[in-house]
Amino acid sequence: MIKVNNLGMHFGRGRGHTQVLKDINFHLAPGEFVTIIGRSGSGKSTFLDILMGLVQPSEGTVERTNRASMSYVFQKPALLPWRNVLRNVYLPLQVRGVRRADRLKAGMDALRKVGLSYAAHLFPFQLSGGMAQRVAIARALAEDPDILLMDEPFSALDPILRENMNFNLLSLWQRTQKTILFVTHSIEEALILSDRIVILEGGRFVQSFEVDIERPRTYESFQDPRFSELYRQIRNALPHQPNLPRLAPEEEEDP
Amino acid sequence: MRKPQFFEFGLPAVLFHRAKKVLRNLALKLGGISLILGSLLLAWHLIIFGFSPEPWLFPPPNDVWSRLGELWRSGVLQPHLTMTLTEILAGYAAGIGLSFLVGYTISQQPLLERLITPYLVVANSVPLVAFAPLLLLWLGNGITAKIVVTALIVFFPATISTINGFHAQTAMHQRMMRCLGAKKWQRFLFLELPSALPGIFAGMKIGAPLAVVGAVVGEFLGTGQGLGHLILEANGLMDTPQLFVTILVLGTVGVVFYSLIALAEQIFIGPWAEKNRR
Ligand SMILES: Nc1ncnc2c1ncn2[C@@H]1O[C@H](COP(=O)(O)OP(=O)(O)O)[C@@H](O)[C@H]1O
Ligand SMILES: [Mg+2]
């Protein structure tokens, strides 16, 4: 779907010069769910912006196969406060000049996918944080994109709601067969969602983990031995408090 | 599942539902207004009853009423009212229209804005009424001069308000529109204009009573028709009831005009304007 070759990105010049991304090679296969984990300011959003074509990379190329289409979901829902939910959801179609009747139908379909068709006539200020973010996801789905880019979409939600939204997203992903590139700070979130996790550190993708936890994932998956094993590995790949020891591998049980 | 219809969810539907709500609120407000007007009328009667002032100083309500009836039936009032209303509406439309174009243009050019805004603020704090004699001198005593005076008085505060309105959009929404691949006119229609509406309406509300002032001041200076002229005439003849009638009519015009703008604002700008933006 997407292939990134030797990508580099820097901002400013002279004393203000910052190299945000360098030598990035990355591949996103159709139907895959990949998550990027990295510290704040490590360049995750910049990477998604480049994929979306919002900014041009300083070096390297981004290839998209078969003109795959993309939608972007941000950390904040960014709904237009003067439009009701349905009119927010069909905005992308309106921008593309889709006829009224068609965008209405597509908008309703998208709302149904996130379970919010009953809220079509509400205004953004009448929604809870979780509902608003689901509307934002419906807006992204209304375009029926091949790829969803999701930049910390659930970071502003409380942990329980966030967990529920994760399972929501998983079932959506399974039903719609989208390709998803997801960004988060949360290792748990990444593990419960992804096929593959890449770590962005110092402007590079330093490590990649295949998440071989059984699907479909449920609340039980948090108890899966692979979950804690992968958690330990990923945590150790991320920056540490210098005076604390790293997580030790779990004791092998004697046969 | 039933097929959704555009008139249930589209913009016309939203505006229709809001209009219904707004009109219901309006009925309530009208009740309140009648109460206040009733008390004022009572106070008027009490002053007459308590102090019995000379009618040429402070006429009783009945004199003013009957004078209003006379002026209306004899057809004296109507041409003056029509003239003043024409000046108000034309001057207001011109002033607001121009403030929209100029305000939008300035808001799109940061350099231009830095250069011009200080002068706008200065122009706004100079009593523009003081320029009215000059304008009548240049443009003659016709209706044009009065419309220009009105437009000018409305223009400056409305422009400042419009510029602020066009800065109300958030970076987050701009980014979202860019992700959708919106063209310039679509960004204007779907984001910039709706974000600017509260600012634009604020300017229109400030401008409404100013337009009435502008028209009357223009009429004070020139000769001819209009409620301002009627005031001068009544003043010259010491016809206090006619003075009261004219003031009442002007006040009503101002209040109704302002209320209509406020009503339009409530219909076009929903409750979202005051709530948290998301
Ligand atoms: N337009 C820009 N100009 C200058 N620096 C930028 C710009 N955008 C991002 N950066 C810098 O790039 C780095 C990565 O930012 P970002 O991609 O937002 O990080 P993340 O999303 O991982 O938190 C930050 O240090 C930020 O200051
Ligand atoms: Mg970010």
PDB file of N, CA and C in Angstrom, chain A residues 113-202:
ATOM      1  N   LYS A 113     -21.310   2.492  11.215  1.00  0.00           N
ATOM      2  CA  LYS A 113     -20.107   1.695  11.488  1.00  0.00           C
ATOM      3  C   LYS A 113     -19.511   2.003  12.854  1.00  0.00           C
ATOM      4  N   VAL A 114     -19.654   3.249  13.330  1.00  0.00           N
ATOM      5  CA  VAL A 114     -19.139   3.563  14.660  1.00  0.00           C
ATOM      6  C   VAL A 114     -20.257   3.541  15.699  1.00  0.00           C
ATOM      7  N   GLY A 115     -21.449   3.055  15.293  1.00  0.00           N
ATOM      8  CA  GLY A 115     -22.553   2.905  16.236  1.00  0.00           C
ATOM      9  C   GLY A 115     -23.163   4.204  16.698  1.00  0.00           C
ATOM     10  N   LEU A 116     -23.177   5.206  15.840  1.00  0.00           N
ATOM     11  CA  LEU A 116     -23.684   6.513  16.264  1.00  0.00           C
ATOM     12  C   LEU A 116     -24.781   7.046  15.355  1.00  0.00           C
ATOM     13  N   SER A 117     -25.486   6.155  14.636  1.00  0.00           N
ATOM     14  CA  SER A 117     -26.499   6.691  13.723  1.00  0.00           C
ATOM     15  C   SER A 117     -27.595   7.426  14.493  1.00  0.00           C
ATOM     16  N   TYR A 118     -27.780   7.065  15.766  1.00  0.00           N
ATOM     17  CA  TYR A 118     -28.824   7.740  16.545  1.00  0.00           C
ATOM     18  C   TYR A 118     -28.451   9.187  16.874  1.00  0.00           C
ATOM     19  N   ALA A 119     -27.166   9.548  16.721  1.00  0.00           N
ATOM     20  CA  ALA A 119     -26.720  10.891  17.109  1.00  0.00           C
ATOM     21  C   ALA A 119     -26.578  11.829  15.922  1.00  0.00           C
ATOM     22  N   ALA A 120     -27.124  11.420  14.766  1.00  0.00           N
ATOM     23  CA  ALA A 120     -26.876  12.169  13.524  1.00  0.00           C
ATOM     24  C   ALA A 120     -27.228  13.648  13.624  1.00  0.00           C
ATOM     25  N   HIS A 121     -28.267  13.975  14.389  1.00  0.00           N
ATOM     26  CA  HIS A 121     -28.750  15.353  14.400  1.00  0.00           C
ATOM     27  C   HIS A 121     -28.140  16.183  15.530  1.00  0.00           C
ATOM     28  N   LEU A 122     -27.314  15.565  16.393  1.00  0.00           N
ATOM     29  CA  LEU A 122     -26.728  16.304  17.511  1.00  0.00           C
ATOM     30  C   LEU A 122     -25.608  17.217  17.015  1.00  0.00           C
ATOM     31  N   PHE A 123     -25.298  18.214  17.845  1.00  0.00           N
ATOM     32  CA  PHE A 123     -24.186  19.110  17.522  1.00  0.00           C
ATOM     33  C   PHE A 123     -22.981  18.724  18.370  1.00  0.00           C
ATOM     34  N   PRO A 124     -21.766  19.047  17.893  1.00  0.00           N
ATOM     35  CA  PRO A 124     -20.563  18.617  18.604  1.00  0.00           C
ATOM     36  C   PRO A 124     -20.558  18.948  20.094  1.00  0.00           C
ATOM     37  N   PHE A 125     -21.107  20.123  20.480  1.00  0.00           N
ATOM     38  CA  PHE A 125     -21.041  20.463  21.906  1.00  0.00           C
ATOM     39  C   PHE A 125     -21.941  19.573  22.742  1.00  0.00           C
ATOM     40  N   GLN A 126     -22.805  18.796  22.085  1.00  0.00           N
ATOM     41  CA  GLN A 126     -23.688  17.891  22.835  1.00  0.00           C
ATOM     42  C   GLN A 126     -23.102  16.499  22.988  1.00  0.00           C
ATOM     43  N   LEU A 127     -21.865  16.281  22.465  1.00  0.00           N
ATOM     44  CA  LEU A 127     -21.273  14.943  22.482  1.00  0.00           C
ATOM     45  C   LEU A 127     -20.259  14.812  23.602  1.00  0.00           C
ATOM     46  N   SER A 128     -20.099  13.577  24.107  1.00  0.00           N
ATOM     47  CA  SER A 128     -19.001  13.308  25.031  1.00  0.00           C
ATOM     48  C   SER A 128     -17.723  13.159  24.215  1.00  0.00           C
ATOM     49  N   GLY A 129     -16.576  13.162  24.920  1.00  0.00           N
ATOM     50  CA  GLY A 129     -15.303  13.061  24.219  1.00  0.00           C
ATOM     51  C   GLY A 129     -15.204  11.814  23.350  1.00  0.00           C
ATOM     52  N   GLY A 130     -15.668  10.692  23.877  1.00  0.00           N
ATOM     53  CA  GLY A 130     -15.591   9.446  23.126  1.00  0.00           C
ATOM     54  C   GLY A 130     -16.480   9.468  21.889  1.00  0.00           C
ATOM     55  N   MET A 131     -17.695  10.027  22.056  1.00  0.00           N
ATOM     56  CA  MET A 131     -18.597  10.122  20.910  1.00  0.00           C
ATOM     57  C   MET A 131     -17.995  11.011  19.838  1.00  0.00           C
ATOM     58  N   ALA A 132     -17.439  12.154  20.267  1.00  0.00           N
ATOM     59  CA  ALA A 132     -16.876  13.100  19.299  1.00  0.00           C
ATOM     60  C   ALA A 132     -15.762  12.427  18.500  1.00  0.00           C
ATOM     61  N   GLN A 133     -14.942  11.632  19.195  1.00  0.00           N
ATOM     62  CA  GLN A 133     -13.841  10.987  18.478  1.00  0.00           C
ATOM     63  C   GLN A 133     -14.377   9.911  17.526  1.00  0.00           C
ATOM     64  N   ARG A 134     -15.462   9.245  17.916  1.00  0.00           N
ATOM     65  CA  ARG A 134     -16.060   8.266  17.000  1.00  0.00           C
ATOM     66  C   ARG A 134     -16.648   8.959  15.774  1.00  0.00           C
ATOM     67  N   VAL A 135     -17.198  10.163  15.988  1.00  0.00           N
ATOM     68  CA  VAL A 135     -17.698  10.926  14.836  1.00  0.00           C
ATOM     69  C   VAL A 135     -16.537  11.265  13.899  1.00  0.00           C
ATOM     70  N   ALA A 136     -15.403  11.637  14.498  1.00  0.00           N
ATOM     71  CA  ALA A 136     -14.229  11.956  13.679  1.00  0.00           C
ATOM     72  C   ALA A 136     -13.788  10.728  12.878  1.00  0.00           C
ATOM     73  N   ILE A 137     -13.895   9.558  13.506  1.00  0.00           N
ATOM     74  CA  ILE A 137     -13.531   8.333  12.787  1.00  0.00           C
ATOM     75  C   ILE A 137     -14.542   8.066  11.671  1.00  0.00           C
ATOM     76  N   ALA A 138     -15.823   8.306  11.973  1.00  0.00           N
ATOM     77  CA  ALA A 138     -16.849   8.133  10.935  1.00  0.00           C
ATOM     78  C   ALA A 138     -16.583   9.073   9.761  1.00  0.00           C
ATOM     79  N   ARG A 139     -16.159  10.296  10.063  1.00  0.00           N
ATOM     80  CA  ARG A 139     -15.842  11.247   8.995  1.00  0.00           C
ATOM     81  C   ARG A 139     -14.714  10.716   8.118  1.00  0.00           C
ATOM     82  N   ALA A 140     -13.718  10.096   8.783  1.00  0.00           N
ATOM     83  CA  ALA A 140     -12.612   9.526   8.010  1.00  0.00           C
ATOM     84  C   ALA A 140     -13.094   8.346   7.170  1.00  0.00           C
ATOM     85  N   LEU A 141     -14.053   7.569   7.722  1.00  0.00           N
ATOM     86  CA  LEU A 141     -14.549   6.398   6.998  1.00  0.00           C
ATOM     87  C   LEU A 141     -15.479   6.774   5.848  1.00  0.00           C
ATOM     88  N   ALA A 142     -16.112   7.958   5.959  1.00  0.00           N
ATOM     89  CA  ALA A 142     -17.102   8.353   4.952  1.00  0.00           C
ATOM     90  C   ALA A 142     -16.489   8.395   3.557  1.00  0.00           C
ATOM     91  N   GLU A 143     -15.216   8.724   3.504  1.00  0.00           N
ATOM     92  CA  GLU A 143     -14.532   8.783   2.209  1.00  0.00           C
ATOM     93  C   GLU A 143     -14.206   7.397   1.676  1.00  0.00           C
ATOM     94  N   ASP A 144     -14.438   6.384   2.525  1.00  0.00           N
ATOM     95  CA  ASP A 144     -14.074   5.014   2.200  1.00  0.00           C
ATOM     96  C   ASP A 144     -12.620   4.910   1.747  1.00  0.00           C
ATOM     97  N   PRO A 145     -11.688   5.330   2.618  1.00  0.00           N
ATOM     98  CA  PRO A 145     -10.279   5.325   2.229  1.00  0.00           C
ATOM     99  C   PRO A 145      -9.710   3.912   2.287  1.00  0.00           C
ATOM    100  N   ASP A 146      -8.598   3.683   1.571  1.00  0.00           N
ATOM    101  CA  ASP A 146      -7.914   2.394   1.692  1.00  0.00           C
ATOM    102  C   ASP A 146      -7.114   2.355   2.986  1.00  0.00           C
ATOM    103  N   ILE A 147      -6.570   3.520   3.364  1.00  0.00           N
ATOM    104  CA  ILE A 147      -5.677   3.581   4.524  1.00  0.00           C
ATOM    105  C   ILE A 147      -6.187   4.623   5.513  1.00  0.00           C
ATOM    106  N   LEU A 148      -6.174   4.261   6.812  1.00  0.00           N
ATOM    107  CA  LEU A 148      -6.483   5.218   7.868  1.00  0.00           C
ATOM    108  C   LEU A 148      -5.194   5.567   8.595  1.00  0.00           C
ATOM    109  N   LEU A 149      -4.862   6.859   8.651  1.00  0.00           N
ATOM    110  CA  LEU A 149      -3.748   7.308   9.474  1.00  0.00           C
ATOM    111  C   LEU A 149      -4.344   7.857  10.761  1.00  0.00           C
ATOM    112  N   MET A 150      -3.944   7.287  11.901  1.00  0.00           N
ATOM    113  CA  MET A 150      -4.554   7.712  13.161  1.00  0.00           C
ATOM    114  C   MET A 150      -3.470   8.182  14.124  1.00  0.00           C
ATOM    115  N   ASP A 151      -3.493   9.487  14.427  1.00  0.00           N
ATOM    116  CA  ASP A 151      -2.449  10.092  15.254  1.00  0.00           C
ATOM    117  C   ASP A 151      -2.944  10.266  16.684  1.00  0.00           C
ATOM    118  N   GLU A 152      -2.604   9.328  17.553  1.00  0.00           N
ATOM    119  CA  GLU A 152      -3.021   9.365  18.968  1.00  0.00           C
ATOM    120  C   GLU A 152      -4.504   9.680  19.106  1.00  0.00           C
ATOM    121  N   PRO A 153      -5.366   8.933  18.421  1.00  0.00           N
ATOM    122  CA  PRO A 153      -6.779   9.332  18.387  1.00  0.00           C
ATOM    123  C   PRO A 153      -7.482   9.207  19.731  1.00  0.00           C
ATOM    124  N   PHE A 154      -6.968   8.352  20.624  1.00  0.00           N
ATOM    125  CA  PHE A 154      -7.690   8.130  21.886  1.00  0.00           C
ATOM    126  C   PHE A 154      -6.949   8.690  23.097  1.00  0.00           C
ATOM    127  N   SER A 155      -5.898   9.471  22.856  1.00  0.00           N
ATOM    128  CA  SER A 155      -5.062   9.947  23.965  1.00  0.00           C
ATOM    129  C   SER A 155      -5.813  10.823  24.945  1.00  0.00           C
ATOM    130  N   ALA A 156      -6.858  11.503  24.461  1.00  0.00           N
ATOM    131  CA  ALA A 156      -7.552  12.431  25.347  1.00  0.00           C
ATOM    132  C   ALA A 156      -8.664  11.740  26.150  1.00  0.00           C
ATOM    133  N   LEU A 157      -8.839  10.445  25.965  1.00  0.00           N
ATOM    134  CA  LEU A 157      -9.947   9.755  26.627  1.00  0.00           C
ATOM    135  C   LEU A 157      -9.479   9.059  27.900  1.00  0.00           C
ATOM    136  N   ASP A 158     -10.430   8.811  28.809  1.00  0.00           N
ATOM    137  CA  ASP A 158     -10.050   8.115  30.040  1.00  0.00           C
ATOM    138  C   ASP A 158      -9.739   6.647  29.723  1.00  0.00           C
ATOM    139  N   PRO A 159      -8.934   5.975  30.591  1.00  0.00           N
ATOM    140  CA  PRO A 159      -8.378   4.656  30.248  1.00  0.00           C
ATOM    141  C   PRO A 159      -9.422   3.588  29.917  1.00  0.00           C
ATOM    142  N   ILE A 160     -10.522   3.560  30.642  1.00  0.00           N
ATOM    143  CA  ILE A 160     -11.525   2.522  30.386  1.00  0.00           C
ATOM    144  C   ILE A 160     -12.203   2.757  29.033  1.00  0.00           C
ATOM    145  N   LEU A 161     -12.597   3.997  28.814  1.00  0.00           N
ATOM    146  CA  LEU A 161     -13.225   4.346  27.540  1.00  0.00           C
ATOM    147  C   LEU A 161     -12.255   4.060  26.395  1.00  0.00           C
ATOM    148  N   ARG A 162     -10.983   4.365  26.658  1.00  0.00           N
ATOM    149  CA  ARG A 162      -9.969   4.166  25.650  1.00  0.00           C
ATOM    150  C   ARG A 162      -9.853   2.695  25.263  1.00  0.00           C
ATOM    151  N   GLU A 163      -9.894   1.830  26.291  1.00  0.00           N
ATOM    152  CA  GLU A 163      -9.830   0.397  26.046  1.00  0.00           C
ATOM    153  C   GLU A 163     -11.016  -0.052  25.202  1.00  0.00           C
ATOM    154  N   ASN A 164     -12.202   0.441  25.571  1.00  0.00           N
ATOM    155  CA  ASN A 164     -13.397   0.081  24.801  1.00  0.00           C
ATOM    156  C   ASN A 164     -13.304   0.572  23.364  1.00  0.00           C
ATOM    157  N   MET A 165     -12.770   1.778  23.205  1.00  0.00           N
ATOM    158  CA  MET A 165     -12.609   2.326  21.853  1.00  0.00           C
ATOM    159  C   MET A 165     -11.639   1.466  21.045  1.00  0.00           C
ATOM    160  N   ASN A 166     -10.625   0.916  21.718  1.00  0.00           N
ATOM    161  CA  ASN A 166      -9.673   0.044  21.039  1.00  0.00           C
ATOM    162  C   ASN A 166     -10.373  -1.170  20.444  1.00  0.00           C
ATOM    163  N   PHE A 167     -11.229  -1.806  21.241  1.00  0.00           N
ATOM    164  CA  PHE A 167     -11.927  -2.996  20.739  1.00  0.00           C
ATOM    165  C   PHE A 167     -12.932  -2.616  19.644  1.00  0.00           C
ATOM    166  N   ASN A 168     -13.529  -1.450  19.835  1.00  0.00           N
ATOM    167  CA  ASN A 168     -14.396  -0.888  18.811  1.00  0.00           C
ATOM    168  C   ASN A 168     -13.672  -0.776  17.469  1.00  0.00           C
ATOM    169  N   LEU A 169     -12.473  -0.193  17.554  1.00  0.00           N
ATOM    170  CA  LEU A 169     -11.671   0.020  16.349  1.00  0.00           C
ATOM    171  C   LEU A 169     -11.268  -1.314  15.723  1.00  0.00           C
ATOM    172  N   LEU A 170     -10.956  -2.292  16.598  1.00  0.00           N
ATOM    173  CA  LEU A 170     -10.553  -3.599  16.078  1.00  0.00           C
ATOM    174  C   LEU A 170     -11.670  -4.252  15.278  1.00  0.00           C
ATOM    175  N   SER A 171     -12.887  -4.190  15.822  1.00  0.00           N
ATOM    176  CA  SER A 171     -13.985  -4.844  15.107  1.00  0.00           C
ATOM    177  C   SER A 171     -14.276  -4.081  13.810  1.00  0.00           C
ATOM    178  N   LEU A 172     -14.131  -2.771  13.871  1.00  0.00           N
ATOM    179  CA  LEU A 172     -14.300  -1.948  12.669  1.00  0.00           C
ATOM    180  C   LEU A 172     -13.277  -2.343  11.603  1.00  0.00           C
ATOM    181  N   TRP A 173     -12.039  -2.511  12.055  1.00  0.00           N
ATOM    182  CA  TRP A 173     -10.948  -2.868  11.150  1.00  0.00           C
ATOM    183  C   TRP A 173     -11.206  -4.227  10.500  1.00  0.00           C
ATOM    184  N   GLN A 174     -11.723  -5.164  11.343  1.00  0.00           N
ATOM    185  CA  GLN A 174     -11.994  -6.485  10.796  1.00  0.00           C
ATOM    186  C   GLN A 174     -13.146  -6.464   9.790  1.00  0.00           C
ATOM    187  N   ARG A 175     -14.163  -5.647  10.079  1.00  0.00           N
ATOM    188  CA  ARG A 175     -15.317  -5.588   9.182  1.00  0.00           C
ATOM    189  C   ARG A 175     -14.973  -4.883   7.877  1.00  0.00           C
ATOM    190  N   THR A 176     -14.187  -3.801   7.963  1.00  0.00           N
ATOM    191  CA  THR A 176     -13.978  -2.960   6.777  1.00  0.00           C
ATOM    192  C   THR A 176     -12.710  -3.297   6.010  1.00  0.00           C
ATOM    193  N   GLN A 177     -11.830  -4.132   6.625  1.00  0.00           N
ATOM    194  CA  GLN A 177     -10.601  -4.539   5.919  1.00  0.00           C
ATOM    195  C   GLN A 177      -9.708  -3.357   5.537  1.00  0.00           C
ATOM    196  N   LYS A 178      -9.752  -2.307   6.366  1.00  0.00           N
ATOM    197  CA  LYS A 178      -8.886  -1.160   6.074  1.00  0.00           C
ATOM    198  C   LYS A 178      -7.443  -1.485   6.461  1.00  0.00           C
ATOM    199  N   THR A 179      -6.534  -0.698   5.898  1.00  0.00           N
ATOM    200  CA  THR A 179      -5.151  -0.713   6.345  1.00  0.00           C
ATOM    201  C   THR A 179      -5.002   0.449   7.318  1.00  0.00           C
ATOM    202  N   ILE A 180      -4.427   0.173   8.493  1.00  0.00           N
ATOM    203  CA  ILE A 180      -4.354   1.243   9.500  1.00  0.00           C
ATOM    204  C   ILE A 180      -2.922   1.464   9.964  1.00  0.00           C
ATOM    205  N   LEU A 181      -2.511   2.732   9.955  1.00  0.00           N
ATOM    206  CA  LEU A 181      -1.257   3.135  10.572  1.00  0.00           C
ATOM    207  C   LEU A 181      -1.608   4.011  11.760  1.00  0.00           C
ATOM    208  N   PHE A 182      -1.229   3.545  12.949  1.00  0.00           N
ATOM    209  CA  PHE A 182      -1.717   4.109  14.206  1.00  0.00           C
ATOM    210  C   PHE A 182      -0.533   4.653  14.993  1.00  0.00           C
ATOM    211  N   VAL A 183      -0.712   5.751  15.693  1.00  0.00           N
ATOM    212  CA  VAL A 183       0.345   6.308  16.530  1.00  0.00           C
ATOM    213  C   VAL A 183      -0.147   6.382  17.961  1.00  0.00           C
ATOM    214  N   THR A 184       0.688   5.954  18.904  1.00  0.00           N
ATOM    215  CA  THR A 184       0.294   6.057  20.314  1.00  0.00           C
ATOM    216  C   THR A 184       1.529   6.141  21.198  1.00  0.00           C
ATOM    217  N   HIS A 185       1.313   6.552  22.453  1.00  0.00           N
ATOM    218  CA  HIS A 185       2.364   6.487  23.463  1.00  0.00           C
ATOM    219  C   HIS A 185       2.190   5.242  24.319  1.00  0.00           C
ATOM    220  N   SER A 186       1.039   4.591  24.166  1.00  0.00           N
ATOM    221  CA  SER A 186       0.690   3.527  25.086  1.00  0.00           C
ATOM    222  C   SER A 186       1.073   2.167  24.514  1.00  0.00           C
ATOM    223  N   ILE A 187       1.940   1.439  25.247  1.00  0.00           N
ATOM    224  CA  ILE A 187       2.367   0.120  24.789  1.00  0.00           C
ATOM    225  C   ILE A 187       1.183  -0.843  24.803  1.00  0.00           C
ATOM    226  N   GLU A 188       0.338  -0.756  25.847  1.00  0.00           N
ATOM    227  CA  GLU A 188      -0.830  -1.639  25.930  1.00  0.00           C
ATOM    228  C   GLU A 188      -1.733  -1.460  24.715  1.00  0.00           C
ATOM    229  N   GLU A 189      -1.999  -0.208  24.400  1.00  0.00           N
ATOM    230  CA  GLU A 189      -2.871   0.081  23.269  1.00  0.00           C
ATOM    231  C   GLU A 189      -2.274  -0.505  21.991  1.00  0.00           C
ATOM    232  N   ALA A 190      -0.971  -0.290  21.818  1.00  0.00           N
ATOM    233  CA  ALA A 190      -0.302  -0.795  20.617  1.00  0.00           C
ATOM    234  C   ALA A 190      -0.404  -2.315  20.545  1.00  0.00           C
ATOM    235  N   LEU A 191      -0.203  -2.980  21.695  1.00  0.00           N
ATOM    236  CA  LEU A 191      -0.202  -4.441  21.700  1.00  0.00           C
ATOM    237  C   LEU A 191      -1.579  -5.022  21.415  1.00  0.00           C
ATOM    238  N   ILE A 192      -2.602  -4.387  21.947  1.00  0.00           N
ATOM    239  CA  ILE A 192      -3.940  -4.951  21.782  1.00  0.00           C
ATOM    240  C   ILE A 192      -4.429  -4.759  20.343  1.00  0.00           C
ATOM    241  N   LEU A 193      -3.902  -3.721  19.678  1.00  0.00           N
ATOM    242  CA  LEU A 193      -4.409  -3.393  18.344  1.00  0.00           C
ATOM    243  C   LEU A 193      -3.640  -4.037  17.200  1.00  0.00           C
ATOM    244  N   SER A 194      -2.282  -4.052  17.309  1.00  0.00           N
ATOM    245  CA  SER A 194      -1.480  -4.131  16.079  1.00  0.00           C
ATOM    246  C   SER A 194      -1.070  -5.526  15.656  1.00  0.00           C
ATOM    247  N   ASP A 195      -0.718  -5.605  14.352  1.00  0.00           N
ATOM    248  CA  ASP A 195       0.024  -6.745  13.825  1.00  0.00           C
ATOM    249  C   ASP A 195       1.516  -6.537  14.043  1.00  0.00           C
ATOM    250  N   ARG A 196       1.903  -5.263  14.000  1.00  0.00           N
ATOM    251  CA  ARG A 196       3.329  -4.938  14.033  1.00  0.00           C
ATOM    252  C   ARG A 196       3.483  -3.597  14.731  1.00  0.00           C
ATOM    253  N   ILE A 197       4.544  -3.495  15.540  1.00  0.00           N
ATOM    254  CA  ILE A 197       4.825  -2.246  16.242  1.00  0.00           C
ATOM    255  C   ILE A 197       6.223  -1.790  15.866  1.00  0.00           C
ATOM    256  N   VAL A 198       6.354  -0.519  15.464  1.00  0.00           N
ATOM    257  CA  VAL A 198       7.697   0.002  15.200  1.00  0.00           C
ATOM    258  C   VAL A 198       7.990   1.113  16.194  1.00  0.00           C
ATOM    259  N   ILE A 199       9.250   1.174  16.599  1.00  0.00           N
ATOM    260  CA  ILE A 199       9.669   2.162  17.591  1.00  0.00           C
ATOM    261  C   ILE A 199      10.424   3.268  16.874  1.00  0.00           C
ATOM    262  N   LEU A 200       9.954   4.497  17.062  1.00  0.00           N
ATOM    263  CA  LEU A 200      10.619   5.660  16.473  1.00  0.00           C
ATOM    264  C   LEU A 200      11.436   6.339  17.565  1.00  0.00           C
ATOM    265  N   GLU A 201      12.737   6.393  17.365  1.00  0.00           N
ATOM    266  CA  GLU A 201      13.627   6.915  18.414  1.00  0.00           C
ATOM    267  C   GLU A 201      14.800   7.591  17.716  1.00  0.00           C
ATOM    268  N   GLY A 202      15.079   8.830  18.106  1.00  0.00           N
ATOM    269  CA  GLY A 202      16.189   9.548  17.481  1.00  0.00           C
ATOM    270  C   GLY A 202      16.006   9.707  15.980  1.00  0.00           C
TER     271      GLY A 202
END
